[in-house]
Amino acid sequence: MPAVGVVLSGCNSGSGEPIPDVDETSEKKMEVEVVDYSPAPGQFVNVLPEWVAGMTADDMCRAVEASLKAGHDVTLGAWGGSLTVRLINPLVNRQGDNYFKVLGNAITTSAEPGLVYVMDDKNGNGKADDGEWLLIRPATFGLAEQVTTTYSSPTADATDENYIGWRCSDGSNGYLNRVSSYHSQPFFPCWIDGDELTFSGLRLPDNGHYDPESMMYILDPIGGTADSYPNSRIDGVLCLDNVIDKHGNRAEIAKVDFIKVVTGVLQANGPLGECSTEVCGFEKYVMQ
């Protein structure tokens, strides 16, 4: 199955509007402060980054910050899990200078799309409280739904196949499976109390399918999302011209002070486990 929303001659942020071809692209790492880390359960939770007994939510934010600074993967867990950062130097929305990339660990056959939201700190208080998050429009936005999903912690008799149950407001339900020979740690965030975690947001359509010819699970990229393309690919560049509001209408933003990345697909894929967006950094792109 081909990638969704890709223009091979340049770069597409999911809106159908390609970024112009360029002779050179310079990459600039964007320094960030982590203001919130709220992963959903997942096979790399408590590992990327590592949770150590006694660590609080604030401690985990600092651990995530250190991982991003070093270019290491940070997992968001299954659908709904999120990471919110403040840019030390805001990304100003100027024509030709309004491109950026959220770095992940995608490979050609394995994409774990993350929704990317942006916000302008209009009141200058350093907090992401200035109203609505604007979304970089994903290619499959027209097929997405607003849902609420609750994950339940494993019961005493849980098996690897039925490890963590989930139920969604769209009527679907299922399990996050576990390959215990690789992932022996708890999948629930250990610094959070409770037996359930609930998330609300936009659910993209499933992007994974089993290919009987190769006998592999193939996870297709979705244009306009994070962790869909290898970091070396220009397809993963995002453009601020393509932000939309909660109604799907085109919006405008003067500058970006905050970026939030949210796992967008709610799907388990056999031995690959759940679709879980990973982030390892943020880069500004300047088209020359």
PDB file of C-alpha atoms in Angstrom:
ATOM      1  CA  MET A   1       0.000   0.000   0.000  1.00  0.00           C
ATOM      2  CA  PRO A   2       1.464   3.385  -0.934  1.00  0.00           C
ATOM      3  CA  ALA A   3       2.131   6.117   1.581  1.00  0.00           C
ATOM      4  CA  VAL A   4      -0.837   8.395   2.218  1.00  0.00           C
ATOM      5  CA  GLY A   5      -0.482  12.011   1.181  1.00  0.00           C
ATOM      6  CA  VAL A   6       3.044  11.944  -0.239  1.00  0.00           C
ATOM      7  CA  VAL A   7       4.333  14.112  -3.075  1.00  0.00           C
ATOM      8  CA  LEU A   8       7.587  12.541  -4.165  1.00  0.00           C
ATOM      9  CA  SER A   9       8.901  15.647  -5.890  1.00  0.00           C
ATOM     10  CA  GLY A  10       9.026  17.608  -2.672  1.00  0.00           C
ATOM     11  CA  CYS A  11       7.396  17.393   0.728  1.00  0.00           C
ATOM     12  CA  ASN A  12       3.806  17.198   1.798  1.00  0.00           C
ATOM     13  CA  SER A  13       2.367  18.032   5.183  1.00  0.00           C
ATOM     14  CA  GLY A  14      -0.867  16.179   4.571  1.00  0.00           C
ATOM     15  CA  SER A  15      -2.900  18.976   2.993  1.00  0.00           C
ATOM     16  CA  GLY A  16      -2.138  18.074  -0.603  1.00  0.00           C
ATOM     17  CA  GLU A  17       0.093  21.150  -0.933  1.00  0.00           C
ATOM     18  CA  PRO A  18       3.736  20.171  -1.587  1.00  0.00           C
ATOM     19  CA  ILE A  19       6.640  22.124  -0.189  1.00  0.00           C
ATOM     20  CA  PRO A  20       8.629  23.575  -3.109  1.00  0.00           C
ATOM     21  CA  ASP A  21      11.625  21.685  -4.424  1.00  0.00           C
ATOM     22  CA  VAL A  22      14.869  23.066  -3.068  1.00  0.00           C
ATOM     23  CA  ASP A  23      18.525  22.609  -3.870  1.00  0.00           C
ATOM     24  CA  GLU A  24      19.651  22.618  -0.250  1.00  0.00           C
ATOM     25  CA  THR A  25      17.954  22.067   3.099  1.00  0.00           C
ATOM     26  CA  SER A  26      19.654  23.096   6.299  1.00  0.00           C
ATOM     27  CA  GLU A  27      18.580  21.436   9.531  1.00  0.00           C
ATOM     28  CA  LYS A  28      18.650  23.208  12.865  1.00  0.00           C
ATOM     29  CA  LYS A  29      17.958  21.436  16.118  1.00  0.00           C
ATOM     30  CA  MET A  30      15.321  23.189  18.213  1.00  0.00           C
ATOM     31  CA  GLU A  31      16.060  23.250  21.943  1.00  0.00           C
ATOM     32  CA  VAL A  32      13.026  22.502  24.069  1.00  0.00           C
ATOM     33  CA  GLU A  33      11.737  22.430  27.617  1.00  0.00           C
ATOM     34  CA  VAL A  34       9.372  19.550  28.396  1.00  0.00           C
ATOM     35  CA  VAL A  35       6.219  20.885  30.052  1.00  0.00           C
ATOM     36  CA  ASP A  36       4.124  17.702  30.045  1.00  0.00           C
ATOM     37  CA  TYR A  37       4.701  13.993  29.465  1.00  0.00           C
ATOM     38  CA  SER A  38       1.531  11.885  29.563  1.00  0.00           C
ATOM     39  CA  PRO A  39       2.089   8.551  27.813  1.00  0.00           C
ATOM     40  CA  ALA A  40      -0.616   5.963  27.331  1.00  0.00           C
ATOM     41  CA  PRO A  41       0.283   2.371  28.266  1.00  0.00           C
ATOM     42  CA  GLY A  42       2.781   0.815  25.879  1.00  0.00           C
ATOM     43  CA  GLN A  43       5.628  -1.622  25.383  1.00  0.00           C
ATOM     44  CA  PHE A  44       8.352   1.015  25.864  1.00  0.00           C
ATOM     45  CA  VAL A  45       6.711   2.956  28.686  1.00  0.00           C
ATOM     46  CA  ASN A  46       8.907   3.064  31.822  1.00  0.00           C
ATOM     47  CA  VAL A  47      11.894   2.257  29.549  1.00  0.00           C
ATOM     48  CA  LEU A  48      12.114   5.151  27.054  1.00  0.00           C
ATOM     49  CA  PRO A  49      12.994   6.990  29.218  1.00  0.00           C
ATOM     50  CA  GLU A  50      13.653   4.743  32.186  1.00  0.00           C
ATOM     51  CA  TRP A  51      11.496   5.144  35.272  1.00  0.00           C
ATOM     52  CA  VAL A  52      13.292   4.544  38.576  1.00  0.00           C
ATOM     53  CA  ALA A  53      11.330   3.906  41.768  1.00  0.00           C
ATOM     54  CA  GLY A  54      10.355   7.157  43.436  1.00  0.00           C
ATOM     55  CA  MET A  55      10.396   9.297  40.269  1.00  0.00           C
ATOM     56  CA  THR A  56       7.467  11.708  39.956  1.00  0.00           C
ATOM     57  CA  ALA A  57       5.773  13.167  36.880  1.00  0.00           C
ATOM     58  CA  ASP A  58       8.120  16.182  37.106  1.00  0.00           C
ATOM     59  CA  ASP A  59      11.123  13.845  37.340  1.00  0.00           C
ATOM     60  CA  MET A  60       9.936  12.064  34.208  1.00  0.00           C
ATOM     61  CA  CYS A  61       9.628  15.369  32.361  1.00  0.00           C
ATOM     62  CA  ARG A  62      13.264  16.103  33.165  1.00  0.00           C
ATOM     63  CA  ALA A  63      14.248  12.571  32.072  1.00  0.00           C
ATOM     64  CA  VAL A  64      12.409  13.108  28.783  1.00  0.00           C
ATOM     65  CA  GLU A  65      14.169  16.445  28.343  1.00  0.00           C
ATOM     66  CA  ALA A  66      17.565  14.784  28.815  1.00  0.00           C
ATOM     67  CA  SER A  67      16.651  12.057  26.314  1.00  0.00           C
ATOM     68  CA  LEU A  68      15.607  14.589  23.678  1.00  0.00           C
ATOM     69  CA  LYS A  69      18.766  16.618  24.217  1.00  0.00           C
ATOM     70  CA  ALA A  70      20.814  13.464  23.613  1.00  0.00           C
ATOM     71  CA  GLY A  71      18.713  12.460  20.585  1.00  0.00           C
ATOM     72  CA  HIS A  72      17.300   9.353  22.267  1.00  0.00           C
ATOM     73  CA  ASP A  73      13.821   7.955  21.647  1.00  0.00           C
ATOM     74  CA  VAL A  74      10.949   8.921  23.945  1.00  0.00           C
ATOM     75  CA  THR A  75       7.821   6.787  23.680  1.00  0.00           C
ATOM     76  CA  LEU A  76       4.300   8.216  23.870  1.00  0.00           C
ATOM     77  CA  GLY A  77       2.736   4.792  24.315  1.00  0.00           C
ATOM     78  CA  ALA A  78      -0.504   3.801  22.598  1.00  0.00           C
ATOM     79  CA  TRP A  79      -3.208   6.084  21.197  1.00  0.00           C
ATOM     80  CA  GLY A  80      -3.724   9.285  23.161  1.00  0.00           C
ATOM     81  CA  GLY A  81      -0.311   9.386  24.831  1.00  0.00           C
ATOM     82  CA  SER A  82       1.331  12.792  24.456  1.00  0.00           C
ATOM     83  CA  LEU A  83       4.427  14.951  24.859  1.00  0.00           C
ATOM     84  CA  THR A  84       4.267  18.748  25.125  1.00  0.00           C
ATOM     85  CA  VAL A  85       7.346  20.952  24.766  1.00  0.00           C
ATOM     86  CA  ARG A  86       8.105  24.672  24.844  1.00  0.00           C
ATOM     87  CA  LEU A  87      10.530  25.937  22.234  1.00  0.00           C
ATOM     88  CA  ILE A  88      13.379  27.905  23.794  1.00  0.00           C
ATOM     89  CA  ASN A  89      13.446  29.952  20.588  1.00  0.00           C
ATOM     90  CA  PRO A  90       9.971  30.287  19.018  1.00  0.00           C
ATOM     91  CA  LEU A  91       9.445  29.247  15.409  1.00  0.00           C
ATOM     92  CA  VAL A  92       8.282  32.380  13.600  1.00  0.00           C
ATOM     93  CA  ASN A  93       5.827  31.795  10.783  1.00  0.00           C
ATOM     94  CA  ARG A  94       7.529  33.505   7.840  1.00  0.00           C
ATOM     95  CA  GLN A  95       7.065  32.382   4.256  1.00  0.00           C
ATOM     96  CA  GLY A  96       9.861  29.994   3.331  1.00  0.00           C
ATOM     97  CA  ASP A  97      11.007  29.780   6.947  1.00  0.00           C
ATOM     98  CA  ASN A  98       8.063  27.991   8.544  1.00  0.00           C
ATOM     99  CA  TYR A  99       9.030  24.349   8.174  1.00  0.00           C
ATOM    100  CA  PHE A 100       9.977  21.926  10.921  1.00  0.00           C
ATOM    101  CA  LYS A 101      10.240  18.239  11.638  1.00  0.00           C
ATOM    102  CA  VAL A 102       9.480  16.076  14.639  1.00  0.00           C
ATOM    103  CA  LEU A 103      12.177  13.398  14.639  1.00  0.00           C
ATOM    104  CA  GLY A 104      11.155   9.813  15.379  1.00  0.00           C
ATOM    105  CA  ASN A 105      12.278   6.237  14.763  1.00  0.00           C
ATOM    106  CA  ALA A 106      10.163   5.331  11.731  1.00  0.00           C
ATOM    107  CA  ILE A 107      11.562   3.025   9.072  1.00  0.00           C
ATOM    108  CA  THR A 108      10.244   2.440   5.562  1.00  0.00           C
ATOM    109  CA  THR A 109       7.793  -0.318   6.546  1.00  0.00           C
ATOM    110  CA  SER A 110       6.996   0.832  10.059  1.00  0.00           C
ATOM    111  CA  ALA A 111       5.292   4.175  10.688  1.00  0.00           C
ATOM    112  CA  GLU A 112       3.628   5.083  13.979  1.00  0.00           C
ATOM    113  CA  PRO A 113       1.868   8.366  13.158  1.00  0.00           C
ATOM    114  CA  GLY A 114       1.694  11.093  15.763  1.00  0.00           C
ATOM    115  CA  LEU A 115      -0.615  14.090  15.512  1.00  0.00           C
ATOM    116  CA  VAL A 116       1.279  17.388  15.780  1.00  0.00           C
ATOM    117  CA  TYR A 117      -0.333  20.406  17.453  1.00  0.00           C
ATOM    118  CA  VAL A 118       1.110  23.926  17.794  1.00  0.00           C
ATOM    119  CA  MET A 119       0.320  26.941  19.972  1.00  0.00           C
ATOM    120  CA  ASP A 120       1.427  30.570  20.195  1.00  0.00           C
ATOM    121  CA  ASP A 121       2.204  31.928  23.691  1.00  0.00           C
ATOM    122  CA  LYS A 122       0.238  35.108  23.053  1.00  0.00           C
ATOM    123  CA  ASN A 123       0.097  36.223  26.676  1.00  0.00           C
ATOM    124  CA  GLY A 124       3.798  35.524  27.182  1.00  0.00           C
ATOM    125  CA  ASN A 125       3.424  33.641  30.462  1.00  0.00           C
ATOM    126  CA  GLY A 126       5.383  30.580  29.350  1.00  0.00           C
ATOM    127  CA  LYS A 127       2.369  28.292  29.714  1.00  0.00           C
ATOM    128  CA  ALA A 128       0.365  26.487  27.032  1.00  0.00           C
ATOM    129  CA  ASP A 129      -2.877  28.183  28.071  1.00  0.00           C
ATOM    130  CA  ASP A 130      -3.555  30.578  25.200  1.00  0.00           C
ATOM    131  CA  GLY A 131      -6.657  28.894  23.857  1.00  0.00           C
ATOM    132  CA  GLU A 132      -6.948  26.308  21.125  1.00  0.00           C
ATOM    133  CA  TRP A 133      -4.228  23.979  19.941  1.00  0.00           C
ATOM    134  CA  LEU A 134      -3.927  24.120  16.148  1.00  0.00           C
ATOM    135  CA  LEU A 135      -3.291  20.879  14.290  1.00  0.00           C
ATOM    136  CA  ILE A 136      -0.943  20.243  11.394  1.00  0.00           C
ATOM    137  CA  ARG A 137      -3.471  18.668   9.035  1.00  0.00           C
ATOM    138  CA  PRO A 138      -2.834  14.933   8.591  1.00  0.00           C
ATOM    139  CA  ALA A 139      -3.567  13.402   5.206  1.00  0.00           C
ATOM    140  CA  THR A 140      -6.331  11.196   6.643  1.00  0.00           C
ATOM    141  CA  PHE A 141      -8.007  13.975   8.634  1.00  0.00           C
ATOM    142  CA  GLY A 142     -11.276  13.455   6.752  1.00  0.00           C
ATOM    143  CA  LEU A 143     -11.446   9.880   8.062  1.00  0.00           C
ATOM    144  CA  ALA A 144     -10.534  10.710  11.661  1.00  0.00           C
ATOM    145  CA  GLU A 145     -12.945  10.730  14.603  1.00  0.00           C
ATOM    146  CA  GLN A 146     -13.073  12.444  17.979  1.00  0.00           C
ATOM    147  CA  VAL A 147     -13.173   9.683  20.577  1.00  0.00           C
ATOM    148  CA  THR A 148     -12.479   8.817  24.207  1.00  0.00           C
ATOM    149  CA  THR A 149     -10.552   5.661  25.097  1.00  0.00           C
ATOM    150  CA  THR A 150      -9.968   4.021  28.477  1.00  0.00           C
ATOM    151  CA  TYR A 151      -7.158   1.552  29.149  1.00  0.00           C
ATOM    152  CA  SER A 152      -7.420  -0.939  32.029  1.00  0.00           C
ATOM    153  CA  SER A 153      -4.389  -2.239  33.906  1.00  0.00           C
ATOM    154  CA  PRO A 154      -3.635  -5.965  33.506  1.00  0.00           C
ATOM    155  CA  THR A 155      -5.563  -8.394  35.674  1.00  0.00           C
ATOM    156  CA  ALA A 156      -3.860 -11.200  37.600  1.00  0.00           C
ATOM    157  CA  ASP A 157      -4.767 -13.708  34.884  1.00  0.00           C
ATOM    158  CA  ALA A 158      -3.807 -11.492  31.909  1.00  0.00           C
ATOM    159  CA  THR A 159      -1.970 -13.223  29.078  1.00  0.00           C
ATOM    160  CA  ASP A 160       0.484 -11.759  26.593  1.00  0.00           C
ATOM    161  CA  GLU A 161      -2.252 -11.707  23.961  1.00  0.00           C
ATOM    162  CA  ASN A 162      -4.798 -10.038  26.266  1.00  0.00           C
ATOM    163  CA  TYR A 163      -2.487  -7.907  28.365  1.00  0.00           C
ATOM    164  CA  ILE A 164      -4.117  -4.471  28.614  1.00  0.00           C
ATOM    165  CA  GLY A 165      -7.747  -4.017  27.640  1.00  0.00           C
ATOM    166  CA  TRP A 166      -9.085  -0.881  26.016  1.00  0.00           C
ATOM    167  CA  ARG A 167     -12.549   0.373  25.144  1.00  0.00           C
ATOM    168  CA  CYS A 168     -13.312   3.277  22.855  1.00  0.00           C
ATOM    169  CA  SER A 169     -16.341   5.548  22.605  1.00  0.00           C
ATOM    170  CA  ASP A 170     -16.721   4.656  18.912  1.00  0.00           C
ATOM    171  CA  GLY A 171     -17.789   1.159  20.009  1.00  0.00           C
ATOM    172  CA  SER A 172     -14.503  -0.603  19.323  1.00  0.00           C
ATOM    173  CA  ASN A 173     -12.472  -2.434  21.937  1.00  0.00           C
ATOM    174  CA  GLY A 174      -9.439  -4.697  22.122  1.00  0.00           C
ATOM    175  CA  TYR A 175      -6.151  -5.393  23.845  1.00  0.00           C
ATOM    176  CA  LEU A 176      -2.586  -4.170  23.812  1.00  0.00           C
ATOM    177  CA  ASN A 177      -0.562  -7.354  23.482  1.00  0.00           C
ATOM    178  CA  ARG A 178       2.761  -8.060  25.122  1.00  0.00           C
ATOM    179  CA  VAL A 179       5.897  -9.922  24.045  1.00  0.00           C
ATOM    180  CA  SER A 180       7.176 -10.640  27.535  1.00  0.00           C
ATOM    181  CA  SER A 181      10.520 -12.008  26.325  1.00  0.00           C
ATOM    182  CA  TYR A 182      11.326  -8.469  25.139  1.00  0.00           C
ATOM    183  CA  HIS A 183       9.167  -6.309  27.406  1.00  0.00           C
ATOM    184  CA  SER A 184       8.989  -7.483  30.992  1.00  0.00           C
ATOM    185  CA  GLN A 185       8.373  -4.098  32.646  1.00  0.00           C
ATOM    186  CA  PRO A 186       4.883  -2.759  33.446  1.00  0.00           C
ATOM    187  CA  PHE A 187       3.208  -1.072  30.467  1.00  0.00           C
ATOM    188  CA  PHE A 188       1.276   1.387  32.658  1.00  0.00           C
ATOM    189  CA  PRO A 189       3.218   4.556  33.628  1.00  0.00           C
ATOM    190  CA  CYS A 190       4.550   3.654  37.081  1.00  0.00           C
ATOM    191  CA  TRP A 191       4.473   7.249  38.380  1.00  0.00           C
ATOM    192  CA  ILE A 192       0.679   7.455  37.920  1.00  0.00           C
ATOM    193  CA  ASP A 193      -1.748   5.970  40.436  1.00  0.00           C
ATOM    194  CA  GLY A 194      -4.898   4.118  39.418  1.00  0.00           C
ATOM    195  CA  ASP A 195      -6.033   1.100  37.432  1.00  0.00           C
ATOM    196  CA  GLU A 196      -7.359   3.013  34.428  1.00  0.00           C
ATOM    197  CA  LEU A 197      -6.146   5.747  32.093  1.00  0.00           C
ATOM    198  CA  THR A 198      -8.532   7.726  29.878  1.00  0.00           C
ATOM    199  CA  PHE A 199      -7.647   9.895  26.884  1.00  0.00           C
ATOM    200  CA  SER A 200      -9.791  11.963  24.516  1.00  0.00           C
ATOM    201  CA  GLY A 201      -8.842  13.241  21.090  1.00  0.00           C
ATOM    202  CA  LEU A 202      -8.620  12.581  17.382  1.00  0.00           C
ATOM    203  CA  ARG A 203      -8.322   8.962  16.268  1.00  0.00           C
ATOM    204  CA  LEU A 204      -6.775   8.434  12.843  1.00  0.00           C
ATOM    205  CA  PRO A 205      -7.775   5.347  10.845  1.00  0.00           C
ATOM    206  CA  ASP A 206      -5.640   2.227  11.299  1.00  0.00           C
ATOM    207  CA  ASN A 207      -2.452   2.299   9.243  1.00  0.00           C
ATOM    208  CA  GLY A 208      -1.215  -1.275   9.800  1.00  0.00           C
ATOM    209  CA  HIS A 209      -1.964  -4.427   7.822  1.00  0.00           C
ATOM    210  CA  TYR A 210      -0.564  -7.925   7.574  1.00  0.00           C
ATOM    211  CA  ASP A 211       1.103  -8.703   4.244  1.00  0.00           C
ATOM    212  CA  PRO A 212       0.826 -12.469   3.604  1.00  0.00           C
ATOM    213  CA  GLU A 213       3.401 -12.327   0.803  1.00  0.00           C
ATOM    214  CA  SER A 214       6.185 -11.024   3.028  1.00  0.00           C
ATOM    215  CA  MET A 215       4.590 -12.445   6.199  1.00  0.00           C
ATOM    216  CA  MET A 216       5.168  -9.068   7.855  1.00  0.00           C
ATOM    217  CA  TYR A 217       3.050  -6.348   9.408  1.00  0.00           C
ATOM    218  CA  ILE A 218       3.343  -3.206   7.293  1.00  0.00           C
ATOM    219  CA  LEU A 219       2.617   0.136   8.969  1.00  0.00           C
ATOM    220  CA  ASP A 220       1.986   2.764   6.299  1.00  0.00           C
ATOM    221  CA  PRO A 221       3.000   6.420   6.752  1.00  0.00           C
ATOM    222  CA  ILE A 222       0.422   9.193   6.945  1.00  0.00           C
ATOM    223  CA  GLY A 223       1.441  12.565   5.546  1.00  0.00           C
ATOM    224  CA  GLY A 224       1.403  15.487   7.949  1.00  0.00           C
ATOM    225  CA  THR A 225       2.239  13.454  11.051  1.00  0.00           C
ATOM    226  CA  ALA A 226       5.262  12.712  13.221  1.00  0.00           C
ATOM    227  CA  ASP A 227       7.124   9.381  13.183  1.00  0.00           C
ATOM    228  CA  SER A 228       5.773   8.424   9.755  1.00  0.00           C
ATOM    229  CA  TYR A 229       8.938   8.699   7.664  1.00  0.00           C
ATOM    230  CA  PRO A 230      12.632   8.022   8.299  1.00  0.00           C
ATOM    231  CA  ASN A 231      14.319  11.165   9.593  1.00  0.00           C
ATOM    232  CA  SER A 232      16.387  11.435   6.415  1.00  0.00           C
ATOM    233  CA  ARG A 233      13.251  11.781   4.263  1.00  0.00           C
ATOM    234  CA  ILE A 234      11.927  15.191   3.279  1.00  0.00           C
ATOM    235  CA  ASP A 235       8.384  13.750   3.324  1.00  0.00           C
ATOM    236  CA  GLY A 236       8.308  14.231   7.082  1.00  0.00           C
ATOM    237  CA  VAL A 237       8.800  18.006   6.974  1.00  0.00           C
ATOM    238  CA  LEU A 238       5.777  19.875   8.380  1.00  0.00           C
ATOM    239  CA  CYS A 239       4.618  23.335   7.296  1.00  0.00           C
ATOM    240  CA  LEU A 240       2.812  25.974   9.355  1.00  0.00           C
ATOM    241  CA  ASP A 241       0.760  26.902   6.286  1.00  0.00           C
ATOM    242  CA  ASN A 242      -1.214  23.726   6.952  1.00  0.00           C
ATOM    243  CA  VAL A 243      -2.550  24.319  10.457  1.00  0.00           C
ATOM    244  CA  ILE A 244      -6.267  23.827  11.063  1.00  0.00           C
ATOM    245  CA  ASP A 245      -8.601  24.521  13.975  1.00  0.00           C
ATOM    246  CA  LYS A 246     -10.739  21.973  15.801  1.00  0.00           C
ATOM    247  CA  HIS A 247     -13.407  22.250  13.116  1.00  0.00           C
ATOM    248  CA  GLY A 248     -10.970  21.417  10.342  1.00  0.00           C
ATOM    249  CA  ASN A 249     -10.874  24.958   8.995  1.00  0.00           C
ATOM    250  CA  ARG A 250      -7.627  26.480   7.851  1.00  0.00           C
ATOM    251  CA  ALA A 251      -6.104  28.667  10.557  1.00  0.00           C
ATOM    252  CA  GLU A 252      -3.177  31.031  10.974  1.00  0.00           C
ATOM    253  CA  ILE A 253      -0.481  31.211  13.617  1.00  0.00           C
ATOM    254  CA  ALA A 254       2.116  33.988  13.958  1.00  0.00           C
ATOM    255  CA  LYS A 255       4.698  31.900  15.784  1.00  0.00           C
ATOM    256  CA  VAL A 256       5.023  28.582  17.568  1.00  0.00           C
ATOM    257  CA  ASP A 257       6.018  28.483  21.224  1.00  0.00           C
ATOM    258  CA  PHE A 258       4.605  25.060  22.067  1.00  0.00           C
ATOM    259  CA  ILE A 259       4.424  21.753  20.206  1.00  0.00           C
ATOM    260  CA  LYS A 260       2.351  18.788  21.336  1.00  0.00           C
ATOM    261  CA  VAL A 261       2.720  15.332  19.761  1.00  0.00           C
ATOM    262  CA  VAL A 262       0.006  12.722  20.334  1.00  0.00           C
ATOM    263  CA  THR A 263      -0.084   9.073  19.218  1.00  0.00           C
ATOM    264  CA  GLY A 264      -2.804   9.132  16.565  1.00  0.00           C
ATOM    265  CA  VAL A 265      -3.547   5.474  15.741  1.00  0.00           C
ATOM    266  CA  LEU A 266      -5.250   2.984  18.067  1.00  0.00           C
ATOM    267  CA  GLN A 267      -4.104  -0.389  16.776  1.00  0.00           C
ATOM    268  CA  ALA A 268      -2.072  -3.408  17.848  1.00  0.00           C
ATOM    269  CA  ASN A 269       0.003  -5.167  15.191  1.00  0.00           C
ATOM    270  CA  GLY A 270       0.865  -8.690  16.287  1.00  0.00           C
ATOM    271  CA  PRO A 271       4.514  -9.127  17.310  1.00  0.00           C
ATOM    272  CA  LEU A 272       5.182  -5.423  16.643  1.00  0.00           C
ATOM    273  CA  GLY A 273       2.875  -4.494  19.485  1.00  0.00           C
ATOM    274  CA  GLU A 274       0.774  -1.362  19.675  1.00  0.00           C
ATOM    275  CA  CYS A 275       1.188   1.631  17.401  1.00  0.00           C
ATOM    276  CA  SER A 276       3.130   4.019  19.620  1.00  0.00           C
ATOM    277  CA  THR A 277       4.648   7.256  18.397  1.00  0.00           C
ATOM    278  CA  GLU A 278       8.263   7.859  19.394  1.00  0.00           C
ATOM    279  CA  VAL A 279       9.989  11.265  19.418  1.00  0.00           C
ATOM    280  CA  CYS A 280      13.730  11.909  19.561  1.00  0.00           C
ATOM    281  CA  GLY A 281      13.943  15.617  18.766  1.00  0.00           C
ATOM    282  CA  PHE A 282      12.685  18.673  16.901  1.00  0.00           C
ATOM    283  CA  GLU A 283      14.336  20.403  13.955  1.00  0.00           C
ATOM    284  CA  LYS A 284      13.703  23.624  12.106  1.00  0.00           C
ATOM    285  CA  TYR A 285      14.031  23.534   8.329  1.00  0.00           C
ATOM    286  CA  VAL A 286      15.121  26.558   6.342  1.00  0.00           C
ATOM    287  CA  MET A 287      14.497  26.309   2.612  1.00  0.00           C
ATOM    288  CA  GLN A 288      17.276  27.976   0.641  1.00  0.00           C
TER     289      GLN A 288
END
